[in-house]
Amino acid sequence: MRATPFAAAVLLLAVAGCAGGQGGQPLSGDTRFVAGDGKLTMFEAAERKPAPEVKGETLDGGVADLAAHRGKVVVLNFWASWCAPCRAEAPVLKDVAAKTKAGGVEFLGVAFKDGHADALAFERGQRPGYPSIFDQPGKVALSFQGTVPPAAIPSTLIIDRRGRIAARALGAVGYSDLLAAVVKVGDEG
């Protein structure tokens, strides 16, 4: 069976798209996929960096702004509809969001490197209970460079009440780990 030039090009792009940069971390501006293990890393309060500005149009046409949630714990999740680990962790995020909402925790998704229709269909199917910014070019993800490799998907950040990055997970995060980290950051006061 002979592959068409188009099929060969798609296969080549797919293989290249899953490769990481040196040491598994992409170089500046690199947008290739980087897999993570989902391990949550907590940052001591004295070591936390302020989160950059995160603002944009949501998939449903609204506007979301991280600054509007100052004083609350915010879970920020980077995802794409084509990402299998993102699909696997979606129910975890939905459940933890629902469980912690009464405690003042906010969740915000960032759909990046995705088509609008595909991302919207994914969100409508999952019904996460929180909005997602549509960031096809990945500008929001790039603003977190140094904390999150720009091609690490899924990635989850927990932002403390002062707007600082308190925790990070690269890869699909587990329910118990995420819930425990959110509660810990929330208990900081």
Backbone as a ProteinNet text record, in pm:
[ID]
protein_1_A
[PRIMARY]
MRATPFAAAVLLLAVAGCAGGQGGQPLSGDTRFVAGDGKLTMFEAAERKPAPEVKGETLDGGVADLAAHRGKVVVLNFWASWCAPCRAEAPVLKDVAAKTKAGGVEFLGVAFKDGHADALAFERGQRPGYPSIFDQPGKVALSFQGTVPPAAIPSTLIIDRRGRIAARALGAVGYSDLLAAVVKVGDEG
[TERTIARY]
85	0	89.5	63.4	147.4	79.4	153.5	99.5	101.2	-1.6	-5	89.5	135.4	222.2	155.7	24.4	-47.3	-43.7	-72	-71	68.7	170.6	308.2	339.9	294.1	318.8	246.4	122.1	46.7	116.4	163.1	232.5	360.8	435.3	558.6	530.2	427.2	391	345.5	271.2	223.8	340.5	435.7	552	635.2	658.6	737.7	666.5	534.2	457.4	462.1	493.8	498.7	638.3	734.9	873	896.8	973.7	1008.7	1138.2	1172.1	1299	1408.1	1520.8	1633.9	1590.7	1626.1	1592.5	1443.6	1363.1	1219.1	1150.9	1225.8	1168.3	1183.3	1077.7	1088.3	1174.4	1233.4	1310	1213.3	1260.4	1176.4	1103.8	972.1	891.7	856.4	908.9	880.3	737.3	660.7	521.7	491.1	593.9	570.3	517.3	441.7	380.1	484.7	462.3	546.9	456.9	482.8	402.4	454.1	365.1	402.5	347.4	384.6	339.2	221.3	174	60.2	94.6	221.8	264.1	245.4	183	160	280.9	333.5	444.3	389.9	408.8	365.3	484.7	457.4	560.9	541.5	649.2	644	602.2	529.9	477.5	586.7	702.7	811.8	870.7	847.9	904.9	806.1	685.7	581.9	599.6	576	582.4	440.9	425.3	291.7	249.7	124.3	70.9	64.2	96.3	83.2	-64.6	-87.5	-224.3	-283.9	-404.2	-477.5	-615.5	-641.7	-769.1	-797.9	-923.1	-956.7	-1101.6	-1136.7	-1272.7	-1291.2	-1403	-1433.1	-1495.2	-1498.9	-1555.9	-1700.9	-1773.8	-1914.6	-1935.8	-1826.5	-1837.1	-1827.5	-1814.1	-1796.4	-1650.7	-1617.8	-1479.9	-1444.5	-1327.4	-1277.2	-1147.8	-1130.2	-1013.3	-968.6	-847.5	-794.8	-795.2	-766.9	-761.9	-896.5	-1005.6	-1138.7	-1157.6	-1069.8	-1082	-980.3	-913.3	-815.2	-885.6	-818.5	-877.9	-938.5	-941.8	-991.6	-881.7	-892.1	-803.4	-859.5	-770.1	-811.7	-731	-801.5	-736.7	-744	-628.4	-617.1	-568.9	-648.8	-615.7	-602.4	-487.9	-462	-497.8	-580.2	-629.1	-654.5	-677.7	-720.8	-809.5	-903.4	-997.4	-929.6	-819.3	-750.1	-654.5	-640.2	-542.9	-606.8	-560.5	-617.1	-605.1	-489.9	-483.8	-580.3	-606.1	-702.4	-841.7	-876.1	-1006.5	-1017.3	-907.8	-908.3	-923	-862.8	-868.6	-991.7	-1064.8	-1180.4	-1280.1	-1316.9	-1410.1	-1351	-1220.5	-1153.9	-1168.9	-1138.3	-1148.6	-1292.2	-1386.1	-1528.2	-1570.6	-1531.7	-1569.8	-1506.4	-1377.3	-1309.3	-1365.6	-1396.1	-1455.2	-1588.5	-1672	-1802.5	-1787.3	-1693.6	-1674.5	-1618.9	-1539.2	-1472.1	-1536.6	-1635.3	-1698.8	-1757.2	-1824.6	-1884.4	-1778.6	-1656.6	-1546.3	-1479.8	-1534.8	-1481.4	-1371.2	-1351.4	-1249.4	-1309.2	-1235.8	-1278.6	-1192.2	-1251.2	-1177.9	-1189.9	-1083.2	-1080.6	-998.6	-1056.8	-986.1	-924.2	-822.6	-761	-748.1	-832.9	-828.8	-728.6	-618.9	-519.4	-474.2	-419.5	-376.7	-492.3	-610.2	-731.9	-817.8	-902.5	-1000.8	-1118	-1178.7	-1287.7	-1404.6	-1445.8	-1560.1	-1529.6	-1408.7	-1370.8	-1366.7	-1308	-1299	-1438.9	-1523.3	-1660	-1738.9	-1723.8	-1792.9	-1743.8	-1613.8	-1557.4	-1615.2	-1616.2	-1668.5	-1816.9	-1893.2	-2036.9	-2060.1	-1975.7	-1988.4	-1949	-1847.2	-1797.5	-1877.7	-1930.6	-2003.9	-1927.1	-1811	-1725.3	-1780.9	-1871.8	-1925.6	-1843.3	-1745.5	-1663.2	-1622.6	-1588.7	-1556.2	-1414.5	-1393.9	-1260.3	-1232.6	-1116	-1069.2	-1026	-1063.8	-1017.9	-887.8	-779.1	-644.7	-573.1	-627.9	-573.5	-424.1	-374.1	-229.9	-141.9	-199.6	-120.1	-53.4	-105	-43.6	-50.5	-161.2	-173.5	-69.3	-58.9	39.8	181.6	212.5	345.9	375.2	271.8	293.7	337.3	316.9	358.6	493.1	561.6	690.7	784	853.1	936.6	868.4	735.3	657.8	596.9	543.6	483.4	547.8	607.4	657.6	541.5	563.4	453.4	382.4	438.9	373.9	332.8	331.9	291.4	139.7	79	-66.1	-108.7	-199.3	-259.4	-162	-188.5	-116.6	-219.3	-194.9	-286.5	-205.9	-251.4	-189.4	-291.2	-245	-329.3	-273.6	-358.1	-320.4	-375.8	-290.7	-336.1	-417.1	-466.9	-554.4	-483.5	-350.9	-273.6	-231.2	-277.6	-246.7	-113.3	-60.2	68.9	50.7	143	136.6	180	83.6	106.8	139.5	92.2	115.1	104.9	167.5	168.3	166.4	89.8	92	108.3	205.2	224.6	176.4	74.4	11.5	-121.5	-194.8	-326.4	-312.6	-381.4	-373.8	-479.3	-444.7	-536.5	-629.9	-745.2	-848	-795.1	-740.9	-696.2	-586.8	-490.6	-381.5	-434.3	-522.9	-575.6	-659.5	-749.5	-834.7	-750.4	-653.2	-568.2	-491.8	-439.3	-363	-452.8	-571.1	-664.9	-705.5	-735.8	-774.4	-657.7	-537.5	-420.3	-399.2	-405.8	-388.8	-504.1	-625.4	-741.3	-732.8	-672	-659.5	-553.3	-475.4	-371.4	-431.1	-556.6	-621.3	-610.8
-117.1	0	123.4	216.8	334.7	455.7	531.3	650.1	767.9	850.1	971.6	1073.6	1171.6	1275.1	1348	1369.9	1437.6	1354	1224.7	1136.2	1130.1	1126.5	1124	1253.4	1366.7	1494.7	1502.3	1454	1454	1366.2	1248.4	1157.9	1222.7	1287.1	1353.4	1464.9	1544.1	1650.6	1594.5	1486.1	1425.7	1376.4	1310.5	1260.1	1375.9	1477.1	1592.6	1670.7	1675.9	1751.7	1693.2	1566.1	1503.1	1501.3	1552.4	1551.9	1672.3	1655.2	1766.6	1830.3	1942.6	2007.5	1942.9	2008	1954.4	1924.5	1805.3	1769.2	1760.2	1747.8	1737.9	1872.5	1981	2113.3	2188.6	2256.9	2328.4	2452.8	2490.1	2613.5	2729.9	2849.5	2967.8	2975.1	2991.1	2999.7	2865.8	2756.9	2622.8	2587.2	2534.9	2503.1	2355.8	2268.9	2125.6	2072.4	1964	1901.5	1851.7	1876.8	1825.5	1751.6	1624.1	1545	1563.4	1555.2	1561.9	1440.7	1426.1	1310.2	1341.5	1466.1	1504.7	1533.4	1519.2	1543.3	1690.8	1714.1	1850.6	1898.7	2013.6	2076.4	2198.2	2202	2317.1	2412	2542.1	2643.4	2709.7	2722.1	2791.2	2936.3	2994.1	3130.3	3230.8	3219.6	3314.6	3300.2	3185.4	3158.6	3180.9	3217.4	3228.6	3351.3	3329	3437.2	3485.3	3614.3	3662.6	3603.8	3570.4	3522.4	3640.2	3616.2	3724.5	3755.7	3860.4	3896	3785.6	3744.7	3644.9	3703.2	3734.7	3794.9	3758.6	3725.9	3695.4	3656.5	3639.2	3600.1	3452	3420.1	3281.3	3212.8	3081.7	3005	3041.9	3083.1	3118.7	3266.3	3340	3479.4	3581.3	3538.4	3630.4	3672.1	3733.1	3772.5	3721.4	3663.6	3617.7	3691.8	3727.5	3803.4	3750.3	3697.8	3644.3	3750.1	3874.7	3983.2	4002.5	3967.5	3981.1	3885.1	3785.6	3685.1	3705.8	3820.1	3848.1	3834.9	3772.8	3747.3	3608.4	3535.5	3398.7	3307	3180.7	3080.5	3049	3043.9	3015.8	2898	2803.9	2692.4	2723.1	2730.6	2763.8	2639.2	2591.6	2467.7	2493.2	2452.4	2463.3	2330.7	2333.8	2211.4	2231.8	2119.9	2120.2	1998.3	2009.2	1900	1776.8	1794.2	1682.8	1610.4	1659.2	1607.7	1497.7	1373.2	1259.6	1277.3	1320.9	1342.7	1452.3	1552	1657.2	1597.6	1510.3	1442.9	1357.2	1290.8	1203.7	1283.4	1402.3	1478.3	1569.1	1588.4	1678.9	1647	1519.3	1490.7	1523.6	1508.7	1542.4	1691.7	1772.3	1917.9	1958.8	1900.5	1931.4	1898.6	1781.4	1739.7	1827.2	1857.2	1940.6	2083.2	2133.2	2267.4	2272.8	2171.7	2168.9	2157	2075.3	2050.7	2173	2255.3	2367.8	2503.5	2507.4	2634.5	2707.5	2634.7	2697.2	2760.1	2711.6	2767.3	2886.4	2931	3048.9	3021.8	2896.1	2862.5	2878.6	2942.6	2963.3	2879.3	2826.8	2754.8	2832.9	2830.5	2895.3	2808.9	2772.5	2695.3	2785.9	2734.3	2803.3	2700.1	2713.4	2623.6	2681.4	2606.6	2660.6	2555.3	2604.2	2517.3	2429.1	2487.7	2414.5	2499.3	2434.8	2506.2	2547.2	2661	2711.3	2613.1	2561.6	2468.9	2341.9	2288.5	2167.5	2193.1	2304.7	2338.9	2361.4	2430.2	2456.6	2326.4	2236.6	2106.7	2027	2029.2	1959.8	2017.3	2149.3	2214.6	2185.2	2189.4	2159.4	2014.6	1924	1783.4	1756.7	1825.8	1804.6	1880.8	1996.9	2083.8	2102.9	2168	2177.9	2265.2	2357.7	2445.6	2571.7	2594.2	2714.9	2751.2	2878.7	2922.4	2884.5	2887.7	2868.8	2980.4	3040	3140.1	3066.1	3120.3	3063.3	3132	3055.8	3109.8	3024.1	3018.2	2931.8	2952.4	3075.3	3090.1	3057.4	3042	3006.5	3123.6	3244.4	3362.1	3357.2	3307	3297.8	3199.1	3084.4	2984	3041.6	3114	3173.9	3274.1	3339.8	3437.2	3369.9	3237.8	3162.2	3092.1	3124.5	3061.7	3081.2	2975.5	2976.7	2901.8	2899.3	2822.9	2701.2	2722.6	2615.7	2618.5	2507.4	2504.7	2536.7	2621	2665.7	2554.7	2436	2326.4	2212.4	2236.4	2132.6	2133.1	2026.1	2019.2	1879.1	1861.8	1966.7	2015.8	2134.5	2191.9	2258.9	2251.5	2310.9	2393	2514.6	2603.6	2638.1	2650.4	2701.3	2837.4	2937.9	3076	3110.3	3161.8	3192.5	3322.3	3355.8	3473.2	3605	3604.3	3725.1	3731	3635.9	3637.3	3575	3488.1	3424.9	3276.5	3221.2	3080.5	2995.8	2920.8	2841.5	2696	2646.5	2506.3	2488.6	2378.5	2349.6	2199	2157.2	2017.6	2018.5	1943.3	1925.7	1785	1776	1647.8	1639.6	1531.7	1513.7	1498.4	1583.5	1585.1	1490.6	1426.8	1335.1	1407.9	1347.3	1406.4	1438.5	1339.5	1357.9	1463.5	1460	1557.7	1699.1	1715.8	1848.7	1900.6	1817.4	1860.4	1898.4	1816.9	1845.6	1976.4	2000.3	2122.7	2245.7	2235.7	2349	2381.5	2279.9	2301	2362.4	2312.6	2366.4	2514	2550	2690.6	2773.4	2719.4	2790.2	2814	2720.4	2733.5	2835.1	2884.8	2982.7	3116.1	3136.7	3259.6	3375.9
0	0	0	-85.3	-101.2	-36.7	46.1	112.2	15.8	23.6	-56.7	3.7	-76.2	-20	97.2	89.4	196.8	325.2	313.6	430.7	492.5	410.1	460.7	535.4	482.9	548.8	682.7	688.7	813.8	917	875.5	966.7	1019.3	932.5	972.5	1072.8	1048.4	1141.7	1275.3	1273.7	1398.9	1481.8	1419.7	1491.8	1544.6	1463.8	1506.1	1614.9	1610.6	1708.7	1847.7	1862.1	1994.1	2052.2	1979.7	2029	2117.6	2221.5	2309.3	2263.2	2323.8	2295	2377.1	2391.8	2466.8	2609.5	2656.9	2793.5	2818.4	2713.1	2730.6	2747.6	2751.9	2766.3	2634.6	2588.7	2462.7	2476.5	2366	2361	2353.5	2377.1	2371.3	2237.6	2243.6	2122.5	2063.2	2117.1	2067.9	2105.4	2012.2	2040.1	2024.3	2032.1	2022.3	2154.6	2148.7	2264.4	2363.8	2491.5	2598.1	2695.8	2717.3	2809.9	2951.9	3047.8	3188.1	3260.3	3386.7	3463.2	3555.1	3557	3639.1	3784.2	3820.4	3958.5	3993.2	4106.9	4152.7	4232.3	4195.5	4266.3	4338.8	4470.3	4550.2	4565.7	4563.6	4582.6	4719.2	4793.9	4923.2	4899	4993.9	4978.3	4943.3	5004.5	4978.7	4838.7	4772.8	4640.4	4525.6	4557	4453.5	4366.1	4237.3	4139.2	4109.9	4083.6	4047	3911.6	3901.6	3773.3	3676.6	3549.6	3451	3425.6	3351.8	3315.6	3229.4	3264.6	3187.2	3161.7	3037.4	3001.1	2856.6	2828.6	2690.9	2672.6	2547	2512.1	2541.5	2602.8	2634.3	2513	2518.1	2406.9	2379.1	2483.1	2464.5	2431.5	2408.3	2366.2	2478.1	2602.5	2714.1	2726.9	2837.6	2866	3004.8	3018	3147.6	3176.9	3304.4	3346.7	3482.8	3489.5	3614.1	3724.1	3690.3	3788.8	3858.7	3794.2	3854.6	3971.6	3982.9	4089.2	4201.4	4203	4308.6	4442.5	4536.9	4667.8	4678.2	4566	4563.1	4512.6	4545.2	4486.9	4348	4248.7	4110.7	4058	3998.1	3929.6	3781	3717.8	3576.1	3502.9	3407.3	3336.8	3187.2	3130	2986.6	2922.5	2817.6	2754.9	2606.1	2537	2396.3	2374.3	2284.2	2259.8	2201.5	2131.1	2066.3	2160.8	2281.6	2378.5	2463.8	2447.5	2522.2	2673.6	2728	2873.6	2921	2834.9	2870.7	2883.9	2792.1	2798	2923.4	2959.4	3076.3	3205.8	3213.9	3338.4	3348	3240.3	3241.4	3353	3375.7	3485.8	3623.5	3640.2	3766.5	3793	3693.6	3708.5	3738.3	3666.4	3686.5	3829.5	3879.8	4014.7	4122.1	4108.4	4208.4	4202.9	4084.2	4072	4145.8	4125.3	4190.9	4343.4	4387.1	4530.8	4603.8	4537.5	4602.8	4576	4488.8	4451.4	4572.1	4661	4778.9	4869.5	4862.5	4940.9	4874.6	4761.2	4693.7	4593.2	4556	4456.6	4317.2	4230.1	4091.9	3998.5	3893.2	3789.7	3660.1	3582.7	3452.1	3358.4	3246.4	3145.8	3041.2	2974	2860.8	2750.4	2648.1	2532.6	2434	2411.4	2319.7	2220.6	2108.9	1998.9	1952.6	1941.3	1908.1	1815.6	1741.3	1660.9	1748.8	1718.7	1801.1	1806.8	1693.6	1691.5	1770	1756.1	1829.3	1980.2	2020.4	2162.8	2221.6	2147.9	2194	2207.7	2111.9	2119.1	2239.9	2264.2	2380.5	2509.5	2520.6	2640.7	2659.7	2552.9	2562.7	2604	2557.4	2593.9	2738.4	2787.1	2922.9	3028.2	2990.6	3083.5	3214.5	3206.8	3325.3	3437.6	3404.7	3507.8	3528	3441.9	3448	3305.1	3280.4	3144.7	3102.5	2972.1	2914.1	2815.1	2829.5	2732.9	2607	2491	2364.5	2326.8	2330.1	2307.6	2203.3	2083	1978.6	1956.5	1950.4	1926	2047	2165	2282.1	2352.6	2335.1	2397.8	2549.9	2603.6	2749.2	2802	2737.1	2779.3	2772.4	2668.1	2654.9	2766.1	2817.6	2924.4	3054.9	3065.3	3183.4	3162.3	3052.7	3024.8	3144.4	3181.5	3300.2	3413.9	3411.5	3509	3441.9	3322.7	3243.8	3105.7	3062.2	2924.7	2829.5	2730.1	2645.7	2569.6	2565.9	2494.3	2587.7	2717.3	2812.4	2824.5	2779.2	2780.7	2817.6	2909.9	2991.3	3098.2	3144.6	3258	3347.6	3477.1	3573.2	3672.5	3697.5	3795.2	3902.7	4024.5	4132.4	4169.9	4159.4	4188.1	4326.4	4414.3	4550.4	4553.1	4670	4686.3	4654.7	4657	4626.4	4479.8	4399.9	4257.3	4222	4310.6	4287.9	4255.9	4181.1	4142.7	4261.6	4317.1	4437.7	4406.4	4292.9	4257.7	4107.6	4059.8	3915.9	3895.4	3795.2	3750.2	3599.6	3549.8	3406.5	3373.2	3292.1	3263.3	3335.5	3310.9	3371.6	3522.5	3595.2	3740.5	3798.5	3909.2	3975.7	4070.8	4096.6	4181.3	4321.7	4389.5	4528.5	4538.9	4445.8	4447.3	4426.3	4328.4	4299.1	4415.6	4466.1	4576.3	4698.1	4733.2	4849.4	4830.9	4711.7	4686.5	4690.9	4633	4633.8	4777.2	4855.9	4995.7	5073.6	5052.2	5122.4	5091.1	4962.2	4923.7	4977.2	4974.5	5028.6	5178.3	5250	5395.5	5436.6	5342.9	5376.3	5422.6	5389.3	5435.6	5344.9
[MASK]
+++++++++++++++++++++++++++++++++++++++++++++++++++++++++++++++++++++++++++++++++++++++++++++++++++++++++++++++++++++++++++++++++++++++++++++++++++++++++++++++++++++++++++++++++++++++++++++

